[in-house]
Short mmCIF file of C-alpha atoms and ligand atoms in Angstrom, two decimals:
data_model
loop_
_atom_site.label_atom_id
_atom_site.label_comp_id
_atom_site.label_asym_id
_atom_site.label_seq_id
_atom_site.Cartn_x
_atom_site.Cartn_y
_atom_site.Cartn_z
CA MET A 1 -248.06 33.57 -14.83
CA GLN A 2 -245.15 34.58 -12.34
CA LEU A 3 -243.23 32.08 -10.15
CA THR A 4 -241.52 33.50 -7.06
CA PHE A 5 -239.43 31.50 -4.53
CA ARG A 6 -237.61 31.73 -1.08
CA ARG A 7 -235.59 29.35 0.92
CA PHE A 8 -236.95 28.17 4.20
CA ASP A 9 -234.90 26.22 6.69
CA LEU A 10 -236.74 23.48 8.44
CA ARG A 11 -235.38 22.75 12.03
CA LEU A 12 -235.59 18.88 12.88
CA ARG A 13 -236.93 17.71 16.23
CA HIS A 14 -234.20 15.33 16.30
CA THR A 15 -230.86 15.02 14.19
CA PHE A 16 -232.21 12.53 11.61
CA THR A 17 -229.82 10.00 10.49
CA ILE A 18 -230.53 7.05 8.10
CA ALA A 19 -227.92 4.52 6.34
CA ARG A 20 -226.55 7.49 4.10
CA GLY A 21 -226.10 10.57 6.41
CA SER A 22 -227.31 12.88 9.10
CA SER A 23 -229.12 16.28 9.23
CA ASP A 24 -230.32 18.83 11.97
CA ILE A 25 -231.59 21.58 9.57
CA ASP A 26 -233.28 20.64 6.20
CA PRO A 27 -233.65 23.66 3.75
CA VAL A 28 -236.72 23.43 1.47
CA MET A 29 -237.71 26.25 -1.26
CA LEU A 30 -241.26 27.69 -0.87
CA VAL A 31 -242.72 28.64 -3.98
CA GLU A 32 -245.59 30.73 -5.08
CA LEU A 33 -247.03 30.95 -8.66
CA GLU A 34 -249.31 34.03 -9.11
CA HIS A 35 -251.56 34.49 -12.13
CA ASP A 36 -254.75 36.60 -12.54
CA GLY A 37 -254.69 37.73 -8.86
CA GLN A 38 -254.72 34.02 -7.41
CA VAL A 39 -251.63 32.30 -5.80
CA GLY A 40 -250.84 28.63 -5.85
CA LEU A 41 -248.36 27.43 -3.33
CA GLY A 42 -245.57 24.81 -3.99
CA GLU A 43 -242.51 23.46 -2.42
CA ALA A 44 -239.13 21.80 -3.31
CA ALA A 45 -237.54 19.72 -0.71
CA PRO A 46 -234.44 18.53 -2.58
CA SER A 47 -232.38 15.34 -1.84
CA GLY A 48 -228.68 14.68 -2.56
CA ARG A 49 -229.51 11.29 -3.32
CA TYR A 50 -231.23 12.54 -6.78
CA GLY A 51 -228.70 15.02 -7.52
CA GLU A 52 -230.28 18.10 -6.01
CA SER A 53 -229.47 20.89 -3.32
CA ILE A 54 -231.23 23.94 -2.26
CA ASP A 55 -228.65 25.60 -4.77
CA THR A 56 -229.86 23.61 -7.82
CA VAL A 57 -233.45 24.14 -6.94
CA GLY A 58 -232.75 28.22 -6.66
CA GLN A 59 -230.95 27.69 -10.25
CA PHE A 60 -233.51 25.63 -12.02
CA LEU A 61 -236.45 27.84 -10.80
CA GLY A 62 -234.60 31.00 -11.61
CA SER A 63 -233.97 29.76 -15.07
CA LEU A 64 -237.37 28.84 -15.80
CA ASP A 65 -239.82 31.39 -17.86
CA LEU A 66 -243.22 30.65 -17.67
CA SER A 67 -244.31 34.10 -19.09
CA ARG A 68 -245.42 32.54 -22.25
CA PHE A 69 -248.13 30.71 -20.61
CA HIS A 70 -251.32 32.32 -19.82
CA ASP A 71 -253.34 29.37 -18.65
CA PRO A 72 -252.44 27.46 -15.28
CA PHE A 73 -255.22 24.97 -16.44
CA ALA A 74 -252.92 23.83 -19.30
CA LEU A 75 -250.99 21.81 -16.66
CA GLU A 76 -250.04 18.83 -19.43
CA ASP A 77 -248.31 21.80 -21.64
CA ILE A 78 -246.61 23.64 -18.96
CA LEU A 79 -245.33 20.47 -16.96
CA ALA A 80 -243.93 19.06 -20.28
CA MET A 81 -242.12 22.33 -20.86
CA VAL A 82 -240.77 22.30 -17.27
CA ASP A 83 -239.88 18.68 -17.45
CA ALA A 84 -237.78 19.25 -20.82
CA HIS A 85 -236.30 22.35 -19.71
CA ARG A 86 -233.42 20.48 -17.93
CA PRO A 87 -232.80 16.70 -17.10
CA GLY A 88 -233.19 15.87 -13.59
CA ASN A 89 -234.11 18.41 -10.90
CA PRO A 90 -237.31 16.45 -9.84
CA ALA A 91 -237.98 18.36 -6.77
CA ALA A 92 -237.74 21.63 -8.57
CA LYS A 93 -240.03 20.50 -10.95
CA ALA A 94 -242.51 19.36 -8.15
CA ALA A 95 -242.57 22.60 -6.85
CA VAL A 96 -244.13 24.17 -9.87
CA ASP A 97 -246.64 21.11 -10.23
CA LEU A 98 -247.90 21.59 -6.62
CA ALA A 99 -248.13 24.99 -7.13
CA LEU A 100 -250.21 24.66 -10.42
CA HIS A 101 -252.54 22.38 -8.89
CA ASP A 102 -252.87 24.63 -5.97
CA TRP A 103 -253.68 27.26 -8.23
CA VAL A 104 -256.20 25.34 -10.11
CA GLY A 105 -258.00 23.97 -7.19
CA LYS A 106 -258.46 27.38 -5.68
CA ARG A 107 -259.78 28.83 -8.49
CA LEU A 108 -262.29 26.10 -9.10
CA GLY A 109 -263.03 26.16 -5.29
CA VAL A 110 -262.34 22.48 -4.48
CA PRO A 111 -259.78 20.41 -2.80
CA LEU A 112 -257.57 18.38 -4.84
CA TYR A 113 -258.85 15.31 -3.69
CA ARG A 114 -262.29 16.29 -5.07
CA LEU A 115 -260.59 17.26 -8.28
CA TRP A 116 -259.57 13.72 -8.64
CA GLY A 117 -262.72 12.01 -7.73
CA LEU A 118 -261.23 10.60 -4.41
CA ASN A 119 -262.93 9.62 -1.11
CA PRO A 120 -261.52 11.62 1.74
CA GLU A 121 -262.60 8.73 4.05
CA LYS A 122 -260.41 6.32 2.50
CA THR A 123 -257.06 8.01 3.63
CA PRO A 124 -254.59 5.30 5.55
CA VAL A 125 -252.94 5.37 8.49
CA THR A 126 -249.44 6.82 8.21
CA SER A 127 -246.28 5.63 9.79
CA PHE A 128 -244.07 7.62 11.89
CA THR A 129 -240.14 7.45 11.21
CA ILE A 130 -237.86 6.75 13.72
CA GLY A 131 -233.96 7.54 12.33
CA ILE A 132 -230.99 5.70 13.25
CA ASP A 133 -229.63 6.67 16.92
CA THR A 134 -228.04 5.35 20.06
CA PRO A 135 -230.37 2.84 21.77
CA GLU A 136 -231.11 5.35 24.41
CA VAL A 137 -232.27 7.96 22.12
CA ILE A 138 -234.49 5.63 20.03
CA ARG A 139 -236.35 4.49 23.28
CA ARG A 140 -236.96 8.08 23.98
CA LYS A 141 -238.26 8.70 20.25
CA VAL A 142 -240.23 5.48 20.11
CA GLU A 143 -242.17 6.79 23.56
CA GLU A 144 -242.47 10.23 21.95
CA ALA A 145 -244.25 8.44 18.87
CA GLU A 146 -246.75 6.87 21.31
CA PRO A 147 -249.87 8.58 19.32
CA TYR A 148 -248.80 6.87 16.06
CA PRO A 149 -250.04 3.28 15.88
CA LEU A 150 -247.23 2.09 13.03
CA LEU A 151 -243.70 2.99 13.19
CA LYS A 152 -241.10 2.93 10.25
CA ILE A 153 -237.78 1.97 11.43
CA LYS A 154 -234.39 3.30 9.73
CA LEU A 155 -231.85 0.39 9.64
CA GLY A 156 -229.04 -0.72 7.11
CA SER A 157 -226.03 -0.12 9.43
CA ASP A 158 -224.08 -2.51 11.91
CA HIS A 159 -226.34 -1.40 14.59
CA ASP A 160 -229.60 -3.25 13.24
CA ARG A 161 -229.87 -5.67 16.30
CA GLU A 162 -229.25 -2.92 18.88
CA ILE A 163 -231.60 -0.64 17.32
CA MET A 164 -234.23 -3.42 17.07
CA GLN A 165 -233.85 -4.48 20.76
CA ALA A 166 -234.06 -0.78 21.83
CA ILE A 167 -237.54 -0.52 19.88
CA ARG A 168 -238.79 -3.75 21.15
CA SER A 169 -237.84 -3.18 24.69
CA VAL A 170 -240.77 -0.23 24.80
CA THR A 171 -242.94 -0.99 22.26
CA LYS A 172 -245.22 -4.15 20.45
CA LYS A 173 -246.42 -2.11 17.65
CA THR A 174 -246.28 -3.02 13.75
CA LEU A 175 -242.98 -1.74 12.36
CA ARG A 176 -241.78 -1.31 8.95
CA VAL A 177 -238.19 -1.24 8.05
CA ASP A 178 -236.59 0.86 5.70
CA ALA A 179 -232.89 0.02 5.04
CA ASN A 180 -232.24 2.77 2.54
CA GLU A 181 -230.00 0.53 0.44
CA GLY A 182 -227.82 -0.37 3.42
CA TRP A 183 -227.43 -4.20 3.08
CA LYS A 184 -224.67 -4.32 0.61
CA THR A 185 -224.69 -8.19 -0.23
CA LYS A 186 -227.85 -10.43 -1.02
CA GLU A 187 -226.77 -12.97 1.71
CA VAL A 188 -226.54 -10.13 4.51
CA ALA A 189 -230.01 -8.91 3.21
CA LEU A 190 -231.64 -12.13 3.40
CA GLU A 191 -230.20 -13.18 7.07
CA ARG A 192 -231.83 -9.46 8.00
CA VAL A 193 -234.94 -10.12 6.55
CA LYS A 194 -235.46 -13.47 7.91
CA TRP A 195 -234.79 -12.12 11.29
CA LEU A 196 -237.02 -9.09 10.81
CA GLU A 197 -240.06 -11.28 9.91
CA GLN A 198 -239.50 -12.87 13.73
CA GLU A 199 -239.67 -9.37 14.96
CA GLY A 200 -243.16 -8.41 13.64
CA VAL A 201 -241.98 -6.51 10.67
CA GLU A 202 -244.60 -6.15 7.97
CA PHE A 203 -242.23 -5.14 5.06
CA VAL A 204 -238.92 -4.07 4.12
CA GLU A 205 -238.04 -0.95 2.19
CA GLN A 206 -235.04 -0.98 -0.27
CA PRO A 207 -232.74 -3.70 1.31
CA MET A 208 -230.14 -3.61 -1.24
CA PRO A 209 -228.32 -0.88 -3.42
CA ALA A 210 -230.46 0.19 -6.19
CA ALA A 211 -227.84 -0.77 -8.96
CA ASP A 212 -228.07 -4.75 -7.61
CA LEU A 213 -231.58 -5.41 -9.07
CA ALA A 214 -230.66 -9.04 -9.75
CA GLY A 215 -229.57 -9.65 -6.09
CA THR A 216 -232.89 -7.97 -5.08
CA ALA A 217 -234.90 -10.42 -7.20
CA TRP A 218 -232.82 -13.30 -5.94
CA LEU A 219 -233.59 -11.93 -2.43
CA ARG A 220 -237.25 -11.56 -3.22
CA GLU A 221 -237.40 -15.22 -4.24
CA ARG A 222 -236.43 -15.95 -0.73
CA SER A 223 -238.12 -13.19 1.56
CA PRO A 224 -240.45 -14.09 3.68
CA LEU A 225 -241.61 -10.10 3.80
CA PRO A 226 -242.56 -8.16 0.97
CA LEU A 227 -239.97 -5.84 -0.43
CA ILE A 228 -240.89 -2.03 -1.38
CA ALA A 229 -238.69 -0.26 -3.97
CA ASP A 230 -237.79 3.22 -3.01
CA GLU A 231 -234.49 4.17 -4.52
CA ASN A 232 -235.17 1.92 -7.35
CA CYS A 233 -238.30 3.33 -8.03
CA VAL A 234 -237.89 7.32 -9.17
CA ARG A 235 -240.20 7.75 -12.02
CA VAL A 236 -243.08 6.05 -14.03
CA ASN A 237 -240.71 4.38 -16.60
CA ASP A 238 -239.15 2.57 -13.58
CA ILE A 239 -242.05 0.56 -12.61
CA PRO A 240 -242.20 -1.99 -15.26
CA LEU A 241 -238.61 -3.03 -14.57
CA LEU A 242 -239.51 -3.87 -10.94
CA ARG A 243 -242.24 -6.49 -11.48
CA GLY A 244 -240.80 -9.74 -10.05
CA VAL A 245 -238.18 -8.00 -8.30
CA PHE A 246 -240.00 -6.10 -5.27
CA ASP A 247 -243.79 -6.40 -4.14
CA GLY A 248 -244.34 -2.71 -4.31
CA ILE A 249 -243.05 0.93 -4.69
CA ASN A 250 -242.56 3.87 -2.63
CA ILE A 251 -243.76 7.05 -4.62
CA LYS A 252 -242.41 10.56 -3.35
CA LEU A 253 -243.38 13.87 -5.01
CA MET A 254 -239.73 14.95 -4.49
CA LYS A 255 -238.28 12.39 -7.00
CA CYS A 256 -240.91 11.93 -9.27
CA THR A 257 -241.42 15.69 -10.19
CA GLY A 258 -244.91 16.14 -8.40
CA LEU A 259 -248.55 15.16 -8.23
CA ARG A 260 -249.20 14.75 -11.96
CA GLU A 261 -246.66 12.01 -12.42
CA ALA A 262 -247.50 10.06 -8.94
CA MET A 263 -251.05 9.87 -10.29
CA SER A 264 -249.55 7.91 -13.27
CA MET A 265 -247.34 6.12 -11.03
CA ILE A 266 -250.23 4.84 -9.03
CA ARG A 267 -252.07 3.73 -11.90
CA THR A 268 -249.05 1.92 -13.62
CA ALA A 269 -247.83 0.20 -10.42
CA LYS A 270 -251.59 -1.12 -9.66
CA ALA A 271 -251.69 -2.36 -13.49
CA CYS A 272 -248.53 -4.20 -12.92
CA GLY A 273 -249.69 -5.62 -9.75
CA LEU A 274 -247.53 -3.82 -7.21
CA LYS A 275 -248.48 -2.16 -4.18
CA VAL A 276 -248.33 1.51 -3.90
CA MET A 277 -246.86 3.37 -0.80
CA MET A 278 -246.41 7.05 -0.81
CA GLY A 279 -243.30 8.63 1.15
CA CYS A 280 -241.78 12.00 1.57
CA MET A 281 -238.50 13.86 2.50
CA ILE A 282 -238.45 16.55 5.26
CA GLU A 283 -241.17 18.83 4.07
CA THR A 284 -243.47 21.55 5.32
CA SER A 285 -247.33 20.89 5.54
CA VAL A 286 -247.42 22.06 1.69
CA ALA A 287 -245.86 19.31 0.14
CA ILE A 288 -247.20 16.81 2.68
CA THR A 289 -250.74 17.87 2.34
CA ALA A 290 -250.36 17.58 -1.49
CA GLY A 291 -249.15 14.11 -1.52
CA ALA A 292 -252.16 13.18 1.42
CA HIS A 293 -254.68 14.31 -1.14
CA LEU A 294 -253.71 11.22 -3.17
CA SER A 295 -253.44 9.02 -0.43
CA PRO A 296 -256.89 7.30 -0.74
CA LEU A 297 -255.45 5.50 -3.39
CA LEU A 298 -252.63 4.28 -1.45
CA ASP A 299 -251.93 0.87 0.17
CA TYR A 300 -249.39 2.28 2.33
CA ALA A 301 -248.47 6.16 3.61
CA ASP A 302 -245.39 7.22 5.30
CA LEU A 303 -246.26 11.20 5.29
CA ASP A 304 -244.76 12.55 8.49
CA GLY A 305 -242.08 14.64 7.06
CA ASN A 306 -243.80 17.90 8.59
CA VAL A 307 -244.32 16.17 11.96
CA LEU A 308 -240.53 15.54 12.32
CA THR A 309 -240.07 19.34 12.09
CA THR A 310 -240.45 22.30 14.86
CA ASN A 311 -241.06 25.24 12.65
CA ASP A 312 -243.50 24.26 9.99
CA PRO A 313 -244.84 27.55 8.52
CA TYR A 314 -248.22 26.12 7.30
CA ARG A 315 -250.73 23.79 8.57
CA GLY A 316 -252.95 21.25 6.42
CA VAL A 317 -253.39 17.39 6.81
CA VAL A 318 -253.60 16.39 10.33
CA ILE A 319 -253.06 12.92 11.86
CA ARG A 320 -255.96 11.76 14.22
CA GLU A 321 -255.08 8.36 15.65
CA GLY A 322 -252.51 7.87 13.06
CA ARG A 323 -254.79 8.32 10.11
CA LEU A 324 -254.37 11.21 7.50
CA VAL A 325 -257.20 13.78 7.81
CA LEU A 326 -257.45 16.03 4.85
CA PRO A 327 -258.63 19.74 4.79
CA ASP A 328 -261.54 20.48 2.91
CA ARG A 329 -260.11 24.06 1.72
CA PRO A 330 -259.53 24.46 -2.14
CA GLY A 331 -256.39 23.40 -3.60
CA ILE A 332 -253.92 21.63 -1.62
CA GLY A 333 -255.50 23.41 1.27
CA VAL A 334 -252.96 24.76 3.79
CA VAL A 335 -252.95 27.96 5.58
CA LEU A 336 -250.17 29.79 7.52
CA SER A 337 -249.91 28.42 11.01
CA ALA A 338 -250.96 30.96 13.42
MG1 MG B 401 -237.07 4.86 1.90
#
């Protein structure tokens, strides 16, 4: 089987700022896996937080030789080889995982959710993310987000109160908060979490630095709101350590190496009594739709990365009254946007 890939620059509707930094253009790598006249689509959306860039994705995929595999149905063997090829590189690995799943679904003529036995009526409502900005821009973004019933707010800077004030001046919607490790001490985190409970927030994602698991456990004992692990939960082997420290986990295809690992994370988290959320990076409809096929298994979804862009080359999953609506075409089920 043959793998080809090309860079694509996604343009963002608004400059996107979180506690760690800012961007206007987000490059992704679009991947095609060809075998026996059938093409599977994949995508890598690298994040510097996990040691990747568009260049490292290109290097990883360019060094991968899949020519010894002659059957894309052998996902277990192929993906074990891809994972062992080099450490790290989770988004590059996810691109191969997605393309294989798409190929298999297309060859069998079934959408991924059917392959996994999932009910497409059970997809959740997705939140829509509002990045860090000036109060004026935030008010505008919240107004633009009118069709979305659930908002996820990025906090974790010294401007948390101004941001929350700006949001509450224009909406009463349920809010979820992501601090992206921005609250550096457990005392600050506790003060913010108590305040956010009063502001009608449903849960808080990654309040403290991933390195401070003890601080987070201290916080959870006192927190009136559930805590969800994102930066603390990269792959399946992180999950058992999070019991008693967090109430749930946020899975992302681009940090966990793809759909196969994501499925195993969902099962493991549930067995550990943790809630399951799926999030995303800035991605095209290829990766967002791939993740959405797993969404009937989720407690919370944050799959809006494609909606934050203006030049998505594909269309697949759509959002109707906030809810994810899956395509019923085979595989991931995306088509080129006209
Ligand atoms: Mg997060």
